[in-house]
Amino acid sequence: MLFKGSPIQPKNRRYMKDFRRQAQMIFQDPYQSLNPRFNVFEIVTEPLLFEEKSYSLAEKEVLALQALEFAGLRPAIDYLYRFPHELSGGQRQRVSIATCFIMSPDLIIADEPVSMLDASVRADILKLFVNMKEERGTAFLFITHDLSLAWLISDRVAIMYLGKVMEIGPADIISGQCQHPYSQALTSVLAMVGEERRQEKILLEGETPSPINLPSGCRFHPRCPVAAERCRKEEPEYCEVNPGHFVSCHYPGSLQKHKGDK
């Protein structure tokens, strides 16, 4: 895995200390990701331990208040010394965002960050992410099972199956012109805004194979409606079907052709 063009070095302590200043994580479960023994001030300012500079208590408080304000916890002073059990799920996730914001990271890895939140809170959290991306230039690795969220927040989308990226490309291309049969099956169940009618659903048969006992060849072939003998024997390489749009498939776009021939 590359970060800013260079391999991540997990065994290099000096490198990892610098990496943690530049990359932050938001977890899925706001009820499990915050230390219940720390108050909000302690949680939000803990990443400052990775900074070379030492901060006074007053400086930490100012930074924490700014981060909480940005994350939408206003007035921030009302939340600064509360404990996690005194906050709602949405408020806890905002504390996690403030913890990231205080470091001004270049990258935030967000693992299903809104899946456990109410719909109204989801929209506010997603707006925060968009603001960080547009105003501060923060890059996001946004992990989700909800493709509609991926289209909404992402510039590029990667679709994975059993631990492998099957297709990656610009979000607008993947949402409307995906080429891998698995991607096409996923997008077929989405009712996209503005469509006159919903496209026919593509139902996948069979069970998902075990990730510790992967099938030979293409790992998707046991469930692929258009799998051929080659798919069962050879793992496909990535091919570029459009500029910046890559697919791991021997026959990209074949499912659409198959449906058209019926």
Short mmCIF file of C-alpha atoms in Angstrom, two decimals:
data_model
loop_
_atom_site.label_atom_id
_atom_site.label_comp_id
_atom_site.label_asym_id
_atom_site.label_seq_id
_atom_site.Cartn_x
_atom_site.Cartn_y
_atom_site.Cartn_z
CA MET A 1 0.00 0.00 0.00
CA LEU A 2 1.31 3.42 -0.99
CA PHE A 3 0.85 6.71 0.86
CA LYS A 4 1.89 9.84 -1.03
CA GLY A 5 3.63 7.63 -3.55
CA SER A 6 5.75 5.68 -1.05
CA PRO A 7 5.17 2.30 0.67
CA ILE A 8 3.83 2.40 4.24
CA GLN A 9 6.50 1.12 6.63
CA PRO A 10 4.69 -0.40 9.65
CA LYS A 11 7.94 -1.65 11.25
CA ASN A 12 9.62 1.76 11.14
CA ARG A 13 8.65 3.49 14.41
CA ARG A 14 9.79 6.94 13.32
CA TYR A 15 7.91 6.61 10.03
CA MET A 16 4.74 5.40 11.77
CA LYS A 17 4.78 8.28 14.23
CA ASP A 18 4.86 10.72 11.33
CA PHE A 19 2.24 8.67 9.45
CA ARG A 20 -0.15 8.86 12.40
CA ARG A 21 0.06 12.63 12.27
CA GLN A 22 -0.97 12.61 8.63
CA ALA A 23 -3.57 9.82 8.66
CA GLN A 24 -6.49 9.40 11.05
CA MET A 25 -9.27 6.83 11.46
CA ILE A 26 -13.01 7.08 12.10
CA PHE A 27 -14.56 3.79 13.22
CA GLN A 28 -18.01 2.38 12.53
CA ASP A 29 -19.31 2.02 16.08
CA PRO A 30 -19.38 5.29 18.04
CA TYR A 31 -20.37 3.34 21.16
CA GLN A 32 -17.19 1.24 21.16
CA SER A 33 -14.55 3.53 19.65
CA LEU A 34 -14.33 6.13 22.45
CA ASN A 35 -12.54 5.40 25.74
CA PRO A 36 -15.29 5.56 28.42
CA ARG A 37 -12.77 6.70 31.06
CA PHE A 38 -11.72 9.79 29.10
CA ASN A 39 -13.76 12.95 28.83
CA VAL A 40 -14.21 14.68 25.47
CA PHE A 41 -11.27 17.02 26.05
CA GLU A 42 -8.92 14.09 26.74
CA ILE A 43 -10.22 12.12 23.75
CA VAL A 44 -9.95 14.98 21.25
CA THR A 45 -6.49 16.14 22.36
CA GLU A 46 -4.90 12.68 22.67
CA PRO A 47 -3.58 12.74 19.04
CA LEU A 48 -1.51 15.82 19.93
CA LEU A 49 0.84 13.42 21.71
CA PHE A 50 2.17 12.53 18.25
CA GLU A 51 3.12 16.14 17.53
CA GLU A 52 6.71 17.24 17.94
CA LYS A 53 5.52 20.40 19.66
CA SER A 54 4.33 20.30 23.28
CA TYR A 55 1.12 22.17 24.04
CA SER A 56 0.06 23.94 27.21
CA LEU A 57 -3.30 23.07 28.76
CA ALA A 58 -4.75 26.39 27.54
CA GLU A 59 -3.52 25.76 23.99
CA LYS A 60 -5.02 22.27 24.00
CA GLU A 61 -8.34 23.65 25.18
CA VAL A 62 -8.44 26.22 22.38
CA LEU A 63 -7.65 23.57 19.76
CA ALA A 64 -10.22 21.17 21.21
CA LEU A 65 -12.93 23.85 21.18
CA GLN A 66 -12.16 24.72 17.56
CA ALA A 67 -12.31 21.06 16.56
CA LEU A 68 -15.62 20.47 18.35
CA GLU A 69 -17.13 23.59 16.78
CA PHE A 70 -16.10 22.39 13.34
CA ALA A 71 -17.60 18.96 14.05
CA GLY A 72 -20.93 20.60 14.86
CA LEU A 73 -20.93 20.29 18.67
CA ARG A 74 -22.02 23.81 19.59
CA PRO A 75 -21.47 25.51 21.92
CA ALA A 76 -18.33 23.42 22.21
CA ILE A 77 -17.68 24.37 25.83
CA ASP A 78 -20.87 22.50 26.81
CA TYR A 79 -19.36 19.23 25.52
CA LEU A 80 -15.70 19.65 26.41
CA TYR A 81 -15.75 17.86 29.75
CA ARG A 82 -18.57 15.41 29.20
CA PHE A 83 -17.96 11.66 29.09
CA PRO A 84 -19.03 9.37 26.22
CA HIS A 85 -21.96 7.88 28.15
CA GLU A 86 -23.48 11.39 28.31
CA LEU A 87 -23.59 11.70 24.51
CA SER A 88 -25.84 10.33 21.78
CA GLY A 89 -24.48 8.18 18.96
CA GLY A 90 -24.35 11.12 16.57
CA GLN A 91 -22.58 13.30 19.15
CA ARG A 92 -20.04 10.55 19.79
CA GLN A 93 -19.28 10.27 16.08
CA ARG A 94 -18.81 14.04 15.95
CA VAL A 95 -16.26 13.69 18.76
CA SER A 96 -14.43 11.15 16.59
CA ILE A 97 -14.45 13.64 13.72
CA ALA A 98 -13.14 16.39 16.00
CA THR A 99 -10.35 14.03 17.09
CA CYS A 100 -9.33 13.70 13.44
CA PHE A 101 -9.77 17.38 12.68
CA ILE A 102 -7.44 18.54 15.46
CA MET A 103 -4.51 16.95 13.61
CA SER A 104 -5.38 18.49 10.21
CA PRO A 105 -4.65 15.11 8.56
CA ASP A 106 -4.04 14.62 4.87
CA LEU A 107 -5.96 11.32 4.93
CA ILE A 108 -8.95 10.08 6.91
CA ILE A 109 -9.92 6.41 6.74
CA ALA A 110 -13.65 6.24 7.51
CA ASP A 111 -14.94 2.70 8.13
CA GLU A 112 -18.75 2.66 7.73
CA PRO A 113 -18.85 5.96 9.69
CA VAL A 114 -22.61 6.60 9.35
CA SER A 115 -24.07 3.08 9.21
CA MET A 116 -25.18 3.14 12.87
CA LEU A 117 -26.62 6.67 12.80
CA ASP A 118 -30.11 8.00 12.11
CA ALA A 119 -30.81 9.31 8.61
CA SER A 120 -30.94 12.96 9.69
CA VAL A 121 -27.62 12.66 11.51
CA ARG A 122 -26.08 10.84 8.55
CA ALA A 123 -26.70 13.80 6.26
CA ASP A 124 -25.00 16.22 8.66
CA ILE A 125 -21.97 13.95 9.10
CA LEU A 126 -21.59 13.51 5.34
CA LYS A 127 -21.72 17.30 4.89
CA LEU A 128 -18.84 17.57 7.37
CA PHE A 129 -16.80 15.12 5.31
CA VAL A 130 -17.51 17.06 2.12
CA ASN A 131 -16.50 20.31 3.84
CA MET A 132 -13.22 18.77 5.00
CA LYS A 133 -12.54 17.51 1.50
CA GLU A 134 -13.37 20.78 -0.26
CA GLU A 135 -12.14 23.36 2.26
CA ARG A 136 -9.09 21.60 3.70
CA GLY A 137 -8.13 19.24 0.89
CA THR A 138 -8.45 16.18 3.11
CA ALA A 139 -8.49 12.86 1.24
CA PHE A 140 -10.94 10.19 2.39
CA LEU A 141 -10.84 6.42 2.13
CA PHE A 142 -14.57 5.91 2.68
CA ILE A 143 -15.49 2.27 3.33
CA THR A 144 -19.18 1.47 2.93
CA HIS A 145 -21.64 -1.23 1.88
CA ASP A 146 -24.08 1.49 0.75
CA LEU A 147 -23.29 2.36 -2.86
CA SER A 148 -25.59 5.38 -2.83
CA LEU A 149 -23.29 6.95 -0.21
CA ALA A 150 -20.25 6.07 -2.30
CA TRP A 151 -21.68 7.94 -5.31
CA LEU A 152 -22.54 10.90 -3.08
CA ILE A 153 -19.19 11.49 -1.41
CA SER A 154 -16.56 9.90 -3.63
CA ASP A 155 -14.53 11.05 -6.62
CA ARG A 156 -13.38 7.47 -7.31
CA VAL A 157 -15.04 4.21 -6.32
CA ALA A 158 -13.48 0.77 -5.87
CA ILE A 159 -15.79 -2.26 -5.67
CA MET A 160 -14.39 -5.23 -3.75
CA TYR A 161 -15.36 -8.89 -3.63
CA LEU A 162 -13.72 -11.35 -1.23
CA GLY A 163 -10.88 -8.96 -0.49
CA LYS A 164 -10.02 -8.03 -4.08
CA VAL A 165 -10.83 -4.85 -5.99
CA MET A 166 -12.90 -6.00 -8.96
CA GLU A 167 -13.44 -2.58 -10.49
CA ILE A 168 -12.16 0.93 -9.82
CA GLY A 169 -12.76 4.21 -11.57
CA PRO A 170 -14.42 7.65 -11.45
CA ALA A 171 -17.62 7.57 -9.39
CA ASP A 172 -19.82 8.87 -12.20
CA ILE A 173 -18.51 6.18 -14.55
CA ILE A 174 -18.84 3.32 -12.05
CA SER A 175 -22.38 4.39 -11.14
CA GLY A 176 -23.63 4.33 -14.73
CA GLN A 177 -21.18 2.39 -16.89
CA CYS A 178 -19.66 -0.30 -14.67
CA GLN A 179 -18.21 -3.25 -16.58
CA HIS A 180 -17.67 -6.05 -14.04
CA PRO A 181 -20.60 -8.48 -13.58
CA TYR A 182 -20.43 -8.10 -9.79
CA SER A 183 -20.53 -4.30 -10.05
CA GLN A 184 -23.45 -4.53 -12.45
CA ALA A 185 -25.35 -6.77 -10.04
CA LEU A 186 -24.79 -4.33 -7.17
CA THR A 187 -25.85 -1.25 -9.11
CA SER A 188 -28.92 -3.00 -10.53
CA VAL A 189 -30.61 -2.96 -7.13
CA LEU A 190 -30.21 0.80 -6.68
CA ALA A 191 -33.00 3.16 -7.67
CA MET A 192 -30.90 6.08 -8.88
CA VAL A 193 -32.38 9.56 -8.56
CA GLY A 194 -33.65 10.87 -11.89
CA GLU A 195 -34.12 7.49 -13.57
CA GLU A 196 -37.41 7.07 -15.41
CA ARG A 197 -37.60 3.44 -14.41
CA ARG A 198 -35.57 1.09 -12.32
CA GLN A 199 -33.37 -1.28 -14.30
CA GLU A 200 -33.97 -5.01 -14.06
CA LYS A 201 -32.40 -6.53 -10.97
CA ILE A 202 -29.54 -8.94 -11.48
CA LEU A 203 -29.89 -11.75 -8.95
CA LEU A 204 -26.74 -13.70 -8.08
CA GLU A 205 -27.17 -17.39 -7.39
CA GLY A 206 -25.24 -19.52 -4.93
CA GLU A 207 -23.38 -18.71 -1.73
CA THR A 208 -20.38 -16.43 -1.27
CA PRO A 209 -17.24 -18.63 -1.06
CA SER A 210 -15.09 -18.66 2.06
CA PRO A 211 -12.39 -15.95 2.03
CA ILE A 212 -9.93 -18.50 3.47
CA ASN A 213 -10.63 -21.01 0.71
CA LEU A 214 -10.90 -18.94 -2.45
CA PRO A 215 -12.03 -20.50 -5.73
CA SER A 216 -9.50 -21.07 -8.48
CA GLY A 217 -9.30 -18.54 -11.28
CA CYS A 218 -11.61 -15.58 -10.87
CA ARG A 219 -12.98 -15.64 -7.33
CA PHE A 220 -16.36 -14.44 -8.59
CA HIS A 221 -16.85 -17.20 -11.16
CA PRO A 222 -19.04 -19.50 -8.95
CA ARG A 223 -21.72 -16.79 -8.87
CA CYS A 224 -21.10 -15.05 -12.18
CA PRO A 225 -23.99 -15.43 -14.69
CA VAL A 226 -21.60 -15.27 -17.66
CA ALA A 227 -18.57 -17.22 -16.35
CA ALA A 228 -16.65 -19.22 -18.95
CA GLU A 229 -14.09 -22.02 -18.64
CA ARG A 230 -11.25 -19.50 -18.70
CA CYS A 231 -12.75 -17.76 -15.66
CA ARG A 232 -12.54 -21.00 -13.66
CA LYS A 233 -8.85 -21.48 -14.44
CA GLU A 234 -7.20 -18.06 -14.78
CA GLU A 235 -7.33 -15.12 -12.40
CA PRO A 236 -7.96 -12.04 -14.54
CA GLU A 237 -5.53 -9.15 -14.73
CA TYR A 238 -6.70 -5.54 -14.57
CA CYS A 239 -7.60 -4.02 -17.91
CA GLU A 240 -8.24 -0.32 -18.53
CA VAL A 241 -11.61 -0.04 -20.26
CA ASN A 242 -11.78 3.76 -20.05
CA PRO A 243 -9.23 6.37 -18.91
CA GLY A 244 -8.66 5.70 -15.19
CA HIS A 245 -11.28 2.92 -15.19
CA PHE A 246 -9.90 -0.56 -14.46
CA VAL A 247 -11.70 -3.91 -14.32
CA SER A 248 -10.46 -7.33 -13.19
CA CYS A 249 -12.44 -9.44 -15.64
CA HIS A 250 -11.68 -11.57 -18.69
CA TYR A 251 -14.85 -10.35 -20.41
CA PRO A 252 -15.70 -6.83 -19.15
CA GLY A 253 -19.18 -5.68 -20.10
CA SER A 254 -20.23 -9.20 -21.09
CA LEU A 255 -23.19 -9.29 -18.71
CA GLN A 256 -24.79 -6.30 -20.45
CA LYS A 257 -24.24 -7.97 -23.83
CA HIS A 258 -25.66 -11.23 -22.43
CA LYS A 259 -28.84 -9.48 -21.26
CA GLY A 260 -29.14 -7.67 -24.58
CA ASP A 261 -29.02 -10.95 -26.50
CA LYS A 262 -31.90 -12.47 -24.57
#
